[in-house]
Coordinates of C-alpha atoms in Angstrom, one line a residue:
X556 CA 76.2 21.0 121.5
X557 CA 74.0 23.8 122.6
X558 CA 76.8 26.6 121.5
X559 CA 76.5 25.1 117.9
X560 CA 72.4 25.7 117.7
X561 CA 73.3 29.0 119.1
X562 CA 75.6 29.5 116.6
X563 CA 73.0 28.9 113.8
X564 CA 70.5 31.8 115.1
X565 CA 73.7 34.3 115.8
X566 CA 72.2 36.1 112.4
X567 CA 69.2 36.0 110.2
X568 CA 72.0 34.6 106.9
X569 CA 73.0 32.4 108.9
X570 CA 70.0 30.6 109.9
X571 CA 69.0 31.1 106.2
X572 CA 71.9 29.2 105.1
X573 CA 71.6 26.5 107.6
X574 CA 67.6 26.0 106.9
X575 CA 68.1 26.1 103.0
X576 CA 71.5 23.4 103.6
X577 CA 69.3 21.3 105.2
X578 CA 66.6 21.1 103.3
X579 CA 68.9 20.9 99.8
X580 CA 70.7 17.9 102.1
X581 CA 67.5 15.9 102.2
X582 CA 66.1 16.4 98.7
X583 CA 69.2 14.6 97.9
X584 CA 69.2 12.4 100.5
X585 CA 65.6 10.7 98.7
X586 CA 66.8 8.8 96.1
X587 CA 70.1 7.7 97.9
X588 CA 68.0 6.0 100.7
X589 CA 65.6 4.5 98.0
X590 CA 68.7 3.4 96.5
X591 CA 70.7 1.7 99.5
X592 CA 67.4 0.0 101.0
X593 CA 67.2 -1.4 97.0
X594 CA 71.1 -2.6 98.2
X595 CA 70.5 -4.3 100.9
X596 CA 67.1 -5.7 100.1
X597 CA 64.9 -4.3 101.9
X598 CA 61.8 -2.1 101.9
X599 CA 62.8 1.7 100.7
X600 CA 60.9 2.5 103.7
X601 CA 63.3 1.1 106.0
X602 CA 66.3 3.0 104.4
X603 CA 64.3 6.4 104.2
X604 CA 63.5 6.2 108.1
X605 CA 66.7 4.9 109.1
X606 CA 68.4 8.4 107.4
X607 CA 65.7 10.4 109.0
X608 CA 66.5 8.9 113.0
X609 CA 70.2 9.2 111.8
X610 CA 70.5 12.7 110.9
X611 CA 68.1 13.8 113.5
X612 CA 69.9 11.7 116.6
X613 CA 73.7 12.9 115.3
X614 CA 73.0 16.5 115.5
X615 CA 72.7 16.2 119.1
X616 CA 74.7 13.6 119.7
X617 CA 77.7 13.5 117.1
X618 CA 80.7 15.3 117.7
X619 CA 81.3 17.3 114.3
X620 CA 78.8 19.7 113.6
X621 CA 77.5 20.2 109.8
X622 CA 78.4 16.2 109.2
X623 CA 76.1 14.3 107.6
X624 CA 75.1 11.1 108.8
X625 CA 72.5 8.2 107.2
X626 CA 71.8 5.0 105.5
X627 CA 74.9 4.6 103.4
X628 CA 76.1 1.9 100.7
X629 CA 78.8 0.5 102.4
X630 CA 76.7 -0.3 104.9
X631 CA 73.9 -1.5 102.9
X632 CA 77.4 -3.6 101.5
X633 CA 77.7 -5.0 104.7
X634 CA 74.2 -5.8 106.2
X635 CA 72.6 -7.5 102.9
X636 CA 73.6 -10.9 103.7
X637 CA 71.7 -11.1 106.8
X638 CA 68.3 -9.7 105.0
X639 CA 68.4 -11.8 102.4
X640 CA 69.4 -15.1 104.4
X641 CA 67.8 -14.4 108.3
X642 CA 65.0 -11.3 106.8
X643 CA 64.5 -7.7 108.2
X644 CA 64.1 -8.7 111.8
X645 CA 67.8 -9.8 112.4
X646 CA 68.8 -7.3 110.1
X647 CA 67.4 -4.8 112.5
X648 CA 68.9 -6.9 115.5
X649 CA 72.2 -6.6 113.5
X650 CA 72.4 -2.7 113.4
X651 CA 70.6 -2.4 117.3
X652 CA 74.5 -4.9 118.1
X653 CA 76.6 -2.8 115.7
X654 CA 75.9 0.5 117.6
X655 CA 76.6 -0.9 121.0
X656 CA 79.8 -1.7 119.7
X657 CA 80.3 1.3 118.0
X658 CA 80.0 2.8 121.5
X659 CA 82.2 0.5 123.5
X660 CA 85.1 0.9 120.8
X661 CA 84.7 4.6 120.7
X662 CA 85.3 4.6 124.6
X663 CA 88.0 2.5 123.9
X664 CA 89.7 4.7 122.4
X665 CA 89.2 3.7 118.7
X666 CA 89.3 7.2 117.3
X667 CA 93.0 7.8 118.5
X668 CA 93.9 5.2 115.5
X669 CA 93.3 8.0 113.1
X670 CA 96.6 9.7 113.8
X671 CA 97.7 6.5 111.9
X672 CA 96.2 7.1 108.8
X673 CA 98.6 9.0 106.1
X674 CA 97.9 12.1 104.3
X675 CA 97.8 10.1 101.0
X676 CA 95.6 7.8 102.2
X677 CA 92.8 10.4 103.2
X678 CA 93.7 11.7 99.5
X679 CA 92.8 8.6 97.8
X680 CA 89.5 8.1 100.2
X681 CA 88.0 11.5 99.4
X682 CA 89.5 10.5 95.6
X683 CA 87.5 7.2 95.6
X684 CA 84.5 8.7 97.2
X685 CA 84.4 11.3 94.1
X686 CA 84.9 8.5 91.7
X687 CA 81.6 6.7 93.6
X688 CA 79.6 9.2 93.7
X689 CA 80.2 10.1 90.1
X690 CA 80.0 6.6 89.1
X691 CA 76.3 6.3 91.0
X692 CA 74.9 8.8 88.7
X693 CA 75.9 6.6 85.9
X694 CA 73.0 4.1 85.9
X695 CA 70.5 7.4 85.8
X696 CA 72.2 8.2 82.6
X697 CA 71.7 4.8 80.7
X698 CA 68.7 3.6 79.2
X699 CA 66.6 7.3 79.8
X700 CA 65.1 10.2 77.3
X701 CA 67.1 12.2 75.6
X702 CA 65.8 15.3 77.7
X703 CA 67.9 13.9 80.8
X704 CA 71.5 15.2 79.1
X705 CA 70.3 19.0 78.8
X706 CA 68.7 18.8 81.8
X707 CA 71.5 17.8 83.7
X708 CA 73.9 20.2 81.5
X709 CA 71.1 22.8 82.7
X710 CA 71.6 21.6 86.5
X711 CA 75.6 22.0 86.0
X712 CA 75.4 24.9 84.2
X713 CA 73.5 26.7 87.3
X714 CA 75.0 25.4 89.9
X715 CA 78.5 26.9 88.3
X716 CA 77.0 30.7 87.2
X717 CA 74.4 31.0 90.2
X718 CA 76.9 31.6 93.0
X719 CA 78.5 34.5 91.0
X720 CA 75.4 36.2 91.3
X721 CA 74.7 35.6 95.0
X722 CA 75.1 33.1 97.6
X723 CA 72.1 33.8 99.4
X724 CA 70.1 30.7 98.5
X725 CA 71.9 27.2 97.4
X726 CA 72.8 26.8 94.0
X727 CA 72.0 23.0 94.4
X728 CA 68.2 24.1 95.6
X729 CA 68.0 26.6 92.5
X730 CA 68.9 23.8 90.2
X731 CA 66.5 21.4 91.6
X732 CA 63.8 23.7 91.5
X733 CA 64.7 25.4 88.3
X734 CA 64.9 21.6 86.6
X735 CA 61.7 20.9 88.5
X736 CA 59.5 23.9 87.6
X737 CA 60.9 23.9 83.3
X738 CA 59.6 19.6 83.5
X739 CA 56.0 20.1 85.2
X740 CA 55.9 23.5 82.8
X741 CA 56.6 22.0 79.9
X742 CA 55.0 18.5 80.5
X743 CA 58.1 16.5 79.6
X744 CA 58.5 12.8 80.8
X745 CA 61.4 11.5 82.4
X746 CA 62.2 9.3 85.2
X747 CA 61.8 11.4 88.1
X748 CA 61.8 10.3 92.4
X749 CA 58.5 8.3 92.6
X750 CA 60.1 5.7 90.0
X751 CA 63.0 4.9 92.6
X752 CA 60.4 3.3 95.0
X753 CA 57.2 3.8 97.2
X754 CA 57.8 6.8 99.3
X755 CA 56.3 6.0 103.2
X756 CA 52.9 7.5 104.2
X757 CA 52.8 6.8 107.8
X758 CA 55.6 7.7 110.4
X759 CA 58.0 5.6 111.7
X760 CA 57.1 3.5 115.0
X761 CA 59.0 2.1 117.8
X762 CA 60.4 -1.6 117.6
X763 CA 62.0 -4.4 119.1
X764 CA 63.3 -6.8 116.6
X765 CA 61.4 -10.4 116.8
X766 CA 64.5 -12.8 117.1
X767 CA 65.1 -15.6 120.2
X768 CA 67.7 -14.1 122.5
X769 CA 70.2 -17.2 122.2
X770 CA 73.3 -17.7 121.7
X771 CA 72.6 -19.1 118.3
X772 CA 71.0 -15.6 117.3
X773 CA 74.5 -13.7 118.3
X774 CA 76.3 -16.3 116.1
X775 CA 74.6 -15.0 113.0
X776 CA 74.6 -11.5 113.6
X777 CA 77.8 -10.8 115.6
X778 CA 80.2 -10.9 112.7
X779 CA 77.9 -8.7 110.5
X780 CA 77.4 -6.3 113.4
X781 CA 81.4 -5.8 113.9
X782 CA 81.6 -5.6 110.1
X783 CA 79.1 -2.7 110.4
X784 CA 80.3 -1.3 113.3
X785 CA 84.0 -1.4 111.5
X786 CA 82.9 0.2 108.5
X787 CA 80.4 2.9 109.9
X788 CA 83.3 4.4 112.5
X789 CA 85.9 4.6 109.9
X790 CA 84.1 6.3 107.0
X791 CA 82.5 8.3 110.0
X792 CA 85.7 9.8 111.3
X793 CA 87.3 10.1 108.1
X794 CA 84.5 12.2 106.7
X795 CA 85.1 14.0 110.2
X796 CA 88.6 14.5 109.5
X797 CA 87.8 16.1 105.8
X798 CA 85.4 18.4 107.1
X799 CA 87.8 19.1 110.1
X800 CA 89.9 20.0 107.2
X801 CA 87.5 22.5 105.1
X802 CA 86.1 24.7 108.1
X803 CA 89.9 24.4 109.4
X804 CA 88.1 23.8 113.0
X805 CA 88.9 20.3 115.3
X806 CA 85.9 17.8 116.1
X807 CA 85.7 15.4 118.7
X808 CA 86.3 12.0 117.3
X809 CA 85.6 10.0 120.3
X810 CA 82.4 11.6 120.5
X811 CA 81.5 11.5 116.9
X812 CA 82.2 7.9 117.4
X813 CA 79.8 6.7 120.5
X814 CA 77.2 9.7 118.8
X815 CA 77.2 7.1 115.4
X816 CA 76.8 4.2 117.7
X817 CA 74.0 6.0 119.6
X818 CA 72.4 6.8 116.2
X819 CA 72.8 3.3 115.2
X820 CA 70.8 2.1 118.5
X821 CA 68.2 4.9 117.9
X822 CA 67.4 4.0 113.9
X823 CA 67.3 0.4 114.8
X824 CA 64.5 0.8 117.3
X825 CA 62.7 2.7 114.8
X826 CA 63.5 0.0 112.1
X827 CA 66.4 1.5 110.1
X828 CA 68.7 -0.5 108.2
X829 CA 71.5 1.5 110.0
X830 CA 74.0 3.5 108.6
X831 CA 76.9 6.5 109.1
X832 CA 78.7 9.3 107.6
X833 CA 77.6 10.5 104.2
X834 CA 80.7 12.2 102.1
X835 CA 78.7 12.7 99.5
X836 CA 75.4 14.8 101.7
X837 CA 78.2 16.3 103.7
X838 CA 79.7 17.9 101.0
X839 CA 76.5 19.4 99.8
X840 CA 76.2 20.4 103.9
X841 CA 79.3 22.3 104.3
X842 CA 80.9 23.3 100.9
X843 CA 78.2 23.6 98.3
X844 CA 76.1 25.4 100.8
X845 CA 78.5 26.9 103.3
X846 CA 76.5 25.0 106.7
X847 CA 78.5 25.1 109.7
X848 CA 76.1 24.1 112.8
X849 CA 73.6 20.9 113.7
X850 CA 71.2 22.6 112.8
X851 CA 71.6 22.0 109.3
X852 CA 71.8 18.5 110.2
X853 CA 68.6 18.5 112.1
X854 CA 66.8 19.4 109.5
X855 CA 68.0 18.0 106.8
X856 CA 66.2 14.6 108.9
X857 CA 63.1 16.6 109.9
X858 CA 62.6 18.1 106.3
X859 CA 63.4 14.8 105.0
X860 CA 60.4 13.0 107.2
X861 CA 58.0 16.2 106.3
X862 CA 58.8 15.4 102.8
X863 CA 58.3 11.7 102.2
X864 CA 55.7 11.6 104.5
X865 CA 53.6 15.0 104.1
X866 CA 54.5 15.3 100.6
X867 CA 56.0 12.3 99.1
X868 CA 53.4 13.0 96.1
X869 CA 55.2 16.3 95.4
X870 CA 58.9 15.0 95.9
X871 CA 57.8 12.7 93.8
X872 CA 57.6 14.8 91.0
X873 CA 61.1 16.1 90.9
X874 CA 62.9 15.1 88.0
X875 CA 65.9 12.7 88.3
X876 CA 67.9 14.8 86.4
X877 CA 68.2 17.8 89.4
X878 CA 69.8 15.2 91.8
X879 CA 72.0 14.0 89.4
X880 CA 73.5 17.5 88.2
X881 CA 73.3 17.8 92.0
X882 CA 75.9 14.8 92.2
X883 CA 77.8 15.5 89.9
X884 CA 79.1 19.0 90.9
X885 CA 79.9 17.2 94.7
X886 CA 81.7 14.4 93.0
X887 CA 83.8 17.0 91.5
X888 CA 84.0 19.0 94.1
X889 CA 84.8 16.1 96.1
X890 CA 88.1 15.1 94.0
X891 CA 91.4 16.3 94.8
X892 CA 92.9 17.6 91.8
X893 CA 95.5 18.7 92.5
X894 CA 97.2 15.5 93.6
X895 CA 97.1 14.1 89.6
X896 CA 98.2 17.2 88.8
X897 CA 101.5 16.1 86.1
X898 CA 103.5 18.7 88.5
X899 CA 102.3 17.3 91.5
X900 CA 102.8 14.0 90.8
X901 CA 106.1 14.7 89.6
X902 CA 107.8 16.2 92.6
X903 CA 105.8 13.6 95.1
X904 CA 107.7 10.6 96.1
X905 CA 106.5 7.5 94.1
X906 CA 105.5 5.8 97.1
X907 CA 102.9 8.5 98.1
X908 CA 101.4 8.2 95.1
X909 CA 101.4 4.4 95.3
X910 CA 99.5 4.9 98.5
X911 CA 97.1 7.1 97.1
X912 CA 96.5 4.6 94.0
X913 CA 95.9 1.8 96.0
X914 CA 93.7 3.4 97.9
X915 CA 91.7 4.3 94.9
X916 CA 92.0 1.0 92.6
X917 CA 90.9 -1.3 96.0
X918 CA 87.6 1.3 97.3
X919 CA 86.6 1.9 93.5
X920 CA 86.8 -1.8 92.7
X921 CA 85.3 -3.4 95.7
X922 CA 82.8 -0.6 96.8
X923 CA 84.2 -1.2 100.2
X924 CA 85.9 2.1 101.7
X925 CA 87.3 0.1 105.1
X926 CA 88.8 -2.1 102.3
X927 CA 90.2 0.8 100.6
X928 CA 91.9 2.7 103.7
X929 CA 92.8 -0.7 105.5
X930 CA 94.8 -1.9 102.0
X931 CA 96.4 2.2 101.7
X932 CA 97.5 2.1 105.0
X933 CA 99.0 -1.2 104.7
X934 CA 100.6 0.1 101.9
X935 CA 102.2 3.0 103.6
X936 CA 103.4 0.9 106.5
X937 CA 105.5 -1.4 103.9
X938 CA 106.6 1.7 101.9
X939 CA 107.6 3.8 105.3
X940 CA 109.5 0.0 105.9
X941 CA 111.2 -0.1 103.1
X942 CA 112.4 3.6 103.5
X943 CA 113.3 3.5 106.7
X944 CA 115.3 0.2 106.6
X945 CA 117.4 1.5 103.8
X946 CA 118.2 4.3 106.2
X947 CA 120.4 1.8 108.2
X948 CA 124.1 1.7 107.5
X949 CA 126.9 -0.6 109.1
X950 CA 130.4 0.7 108.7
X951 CA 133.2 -1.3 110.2
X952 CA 136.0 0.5 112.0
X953 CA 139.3 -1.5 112.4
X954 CA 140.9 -0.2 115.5
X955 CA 144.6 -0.6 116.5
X956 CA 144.7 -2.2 119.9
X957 CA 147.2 -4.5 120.0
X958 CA 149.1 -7.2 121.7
X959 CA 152.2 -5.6 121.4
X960 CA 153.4 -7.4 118.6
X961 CA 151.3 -5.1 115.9
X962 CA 148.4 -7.8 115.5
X963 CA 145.0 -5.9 115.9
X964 CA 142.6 -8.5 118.2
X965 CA 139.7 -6.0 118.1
X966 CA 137.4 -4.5 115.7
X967 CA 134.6 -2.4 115.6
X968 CA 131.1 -1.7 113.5
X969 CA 129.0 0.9 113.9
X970 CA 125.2 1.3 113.4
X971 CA 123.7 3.8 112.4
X972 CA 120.1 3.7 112.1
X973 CA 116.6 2.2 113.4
X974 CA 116.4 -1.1 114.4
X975 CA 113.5 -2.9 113.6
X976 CA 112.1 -5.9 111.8
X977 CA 112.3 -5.0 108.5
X978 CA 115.9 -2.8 109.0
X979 CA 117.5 -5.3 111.3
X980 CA 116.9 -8.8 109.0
X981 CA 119.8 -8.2 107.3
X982 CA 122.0 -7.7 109.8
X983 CA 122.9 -11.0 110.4
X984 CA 125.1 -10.9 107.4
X985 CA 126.6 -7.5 107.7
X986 CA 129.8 -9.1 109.9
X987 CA 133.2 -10.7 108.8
X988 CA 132.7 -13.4 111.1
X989 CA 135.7 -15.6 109.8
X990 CA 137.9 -12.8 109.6
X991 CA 137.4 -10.5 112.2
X992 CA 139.7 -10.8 115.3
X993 CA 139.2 -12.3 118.8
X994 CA 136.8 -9.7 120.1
X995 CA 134.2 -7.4 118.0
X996 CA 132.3 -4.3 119.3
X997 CA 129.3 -3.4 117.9
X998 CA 128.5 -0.1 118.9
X999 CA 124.8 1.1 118.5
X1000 CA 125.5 4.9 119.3
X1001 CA 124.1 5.9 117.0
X1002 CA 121.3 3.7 116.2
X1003 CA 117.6 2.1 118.2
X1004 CA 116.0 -1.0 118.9
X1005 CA 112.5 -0.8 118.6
X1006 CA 111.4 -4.8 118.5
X1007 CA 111.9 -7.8 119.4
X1008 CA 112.9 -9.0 115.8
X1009 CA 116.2 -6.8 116.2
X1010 CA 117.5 -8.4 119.9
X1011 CA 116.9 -11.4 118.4
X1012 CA 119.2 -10.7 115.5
X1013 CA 121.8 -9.5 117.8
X1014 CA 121.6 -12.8 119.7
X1015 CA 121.8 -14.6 116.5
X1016 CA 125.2 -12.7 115.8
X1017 CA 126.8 -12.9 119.3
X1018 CA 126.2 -16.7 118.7
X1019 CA 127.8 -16.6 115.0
X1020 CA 130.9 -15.1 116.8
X1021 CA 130.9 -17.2 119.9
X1022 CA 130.6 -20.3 117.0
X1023 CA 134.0 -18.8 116.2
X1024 CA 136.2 -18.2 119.2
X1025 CA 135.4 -14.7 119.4
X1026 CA 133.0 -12.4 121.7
X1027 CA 131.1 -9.7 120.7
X1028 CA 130.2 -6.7 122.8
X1029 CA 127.1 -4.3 122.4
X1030 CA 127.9 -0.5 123.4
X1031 CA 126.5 2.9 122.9
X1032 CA 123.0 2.0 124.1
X1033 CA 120.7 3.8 126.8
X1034 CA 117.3 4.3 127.5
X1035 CA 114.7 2.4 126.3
X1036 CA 116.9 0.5 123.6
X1037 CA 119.3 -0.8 126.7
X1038 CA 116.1 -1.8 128.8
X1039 CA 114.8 -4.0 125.4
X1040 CA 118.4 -5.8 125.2
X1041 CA 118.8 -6.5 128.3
X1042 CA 114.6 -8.0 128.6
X1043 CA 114.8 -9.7 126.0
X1044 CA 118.4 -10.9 125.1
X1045 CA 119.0 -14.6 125.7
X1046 CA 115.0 -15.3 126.3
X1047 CA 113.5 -15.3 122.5
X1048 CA 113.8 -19.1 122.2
X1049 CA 116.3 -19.0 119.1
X1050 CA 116.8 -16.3 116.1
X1051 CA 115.5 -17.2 112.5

């Protein structure tokens, strides 16, 4: 932790560039905390203090430096039921649970599961977070002033030419302020910060939440807490995994994990509604403006509570317009284009793609990313099935052992292959059980058995045979494979 700080002093641009990240991260951060406390019901307040104590507690305790981390939609998704049905207090109570169990799964080793998460399924999260973010501009762009189009052309337009010139100040900060300075100038009127919601005037103050420790209490809140807890670590270490990705350095995802659930604990004492990872702010953090230490992340929650609080009348005046030109360059920034590029998609396997589209279709049409990656990663598992299972071959091998009188009394198959549920179903019916002779050998040299599923197949065959007169033998196993067969053979209680 300390050698990241240091990091962000080691020279006078790099401190600049991590002070002028941080505070471009929390301009933007305004009207998306305004917007998710709107989404789950509750008071902007509570969603502008909860990204403050989230972004300030994960720079020292989260374990991917530069990340991003406060009130977010899908957990707003997640905790609006309990507001609207139980009120703030148990929604409070709700996020103070989630964190604690963000910490015990995290030091149970919940992170490890992201080795199981394909390449095309990160593709189609960071795809479907592009499309959300883009899609979130949208309702600024409906119903407004004329004005807002060139003015968000205008934001584009800088944010694209400004870094050819230098890279010394943000070009999301010199669009904001640029857009900003030509509106107060030029007295034009368009829907700028203060008409998201009342910006706070106070600081934030220590809570407990007000709700009878019964069992009754953890009955409502418990499934809404694992919900959040869910949802928080996986966008969390997925946006961990992307950034891992751009500054081609490794984080620590166990940390990163118990650090959200810490975070969680902190903003809920304080009276946050909670939240995690932001792909969106992140990408502002590390690739628009090139931030690499906490530091950035620090501030962007200290300048955010100087700003609402201090001078919430002067954020208030910045025009709409900025943040969403803002947006919109990290939604496209965000998307992956290369993977729907026609040659790309072309030479990738359909099923990779398929992956990556399901991904997209289930995030972008139920605003749920955990529903998104949970359904892609499903979908990989069946696809890698399917391939894999195709993969198996039995060929039969008549050998010429005979009885002296030229009659061949034993054949042999031979697998080749892995053995598993999906691979080994059809197995049953892979043997000429009527006209094979008086003993078969199956030899499994060449193949494994990885499950249950596939010992019970065997035993199903052995009995098929033994039906018959004949007796089948099993060779060519070792290892692991001959430990399964010989655990589990006989003992499965019938094959089906």
């Amino acid at each position: 932790m300390g050698a990241s700080f240091r990091a962000a002093f080691s020279s006078p641009a790099r401190l600049r560039t991590e002070v002028l990240a941080g505070l471009v991260v929390a301009l933007a951060l305004i009207p998306e905390a305004i917007s998710f406390s709107i989404l789950a019901g509750v008071d902007p307040r509570v969603g502008l203090f909860a990204s403050v104590t989230m972004a300030v507690t994960i720079a020292f305790t989260g374990g991917r430096p530069a990340m991003i981390s406060a009130a977010t939609g899908a957990v707003a998704l997640v905790v609006a039921p309990v507001a609207a049905n139980h009120g703030l207090e148990y929604l409070i109570a709700t996020v103070l649970l989630a964190g604690v169990l963000q910490i015990v799964l995290s030091l149970l080793g919940v992170a490890k599961l992201m080795r199981f998460i394909p390449r095309s399924v990160m593709i189609g999260f960071v795809n479907s977070l592009a499309i959300l973010i883009f899609l979130a501009q949208i309702p600024h762009l409906l119903g407004v002033p004329w004005l807002v189009y060139p003015l968000v052309a205008a934001g584009i337009v800088i944010m694209v030419g400004f870094p050819r010139t230098t890279t010394i100040v943000p070009a999301p900060l010199v669009a904001i302020l640029v857009i900003a300075g030509a509106v107060l100038l030029f007295g034009w009127t368009v829907p700028d910060v203060a008409d998201q919601g009342e910006l706070p005037t106070t600081l934030p103050s220590l809570l407990f939440p007000d709700v009878p420790l019964t069992l009754e209490t953890l009955e409502i809140i418990a499934p809404y807490a694992l919900a959040t807890a869910l949802v928080g670590l996986m966008e969390s270490l997925l946006t961990a995994k992307l950034v891992d990705d751009i500054t081609e350095t490794h984080s620590d995802k166990t940390r990163e994990g118990w650090g959200q659930g810490v975070a969680n604990l902190v903003t809920g004492f304080f009276g946050g509604m909670g939240g995690c990872a932001m792909i969106g702010q992140t990408m502002i953090n590390v690739k628009e403006s090139g931030a690499r230490t906490r530091l950035s992340t620090l501030l962007a929650g200290v300048f955010l509570l100087i700003l609402v609080v201090a001078l919430g009348d002067i954020v208030g005046l910045i025009p709409m317009a900025a943040l969403v030109a803002v947006m919109v360059m990290v939604s496209v920034g965000t998307f992956d284009w290369h993977s729907v590029h026609p040659r790309t998609l072309r030479f990738m396997p359909l099923s990779e793609t398929l992956v990556m589209v399901v991904t997209v279709v289930a995030t972008v049409w139920t605003g749920n990313l955990a529903i998104g990656v949970v359904l892609g990663v499903v979908t990989a598992m069946v696809m890698f099935a399917r391939r894999v299972a195709h993969m198996t071959t039995v060929e039969k091998v008549a050998e010429l052992d005979t009885d002296h009188d030229g009659t061949v009394d034993t054949r042999t198959y031979r697998v080749t292959g892995e053995l598993f549920w999906a691979s080994s179903n059809d197995l049953v019916y892979q043997f000429d059980y009527s006209g094979d002779p008086e003993n078969v050998v199956l030899d499994l040299t060449d193949a494994d058995i990885w499950d249950a599923s596939t010992v019970a197949t065997l035993d199903a065959v052995q009995q098929k045979y033994a039906e018959k007169g004949k007796t089948l033998s099993v060779i060519g196993l070792d290892g692991a494979s001959q430990e399964r067969l010989d655990t589990l053979s006989g003992r499965l209680g019938g094959a089906f």
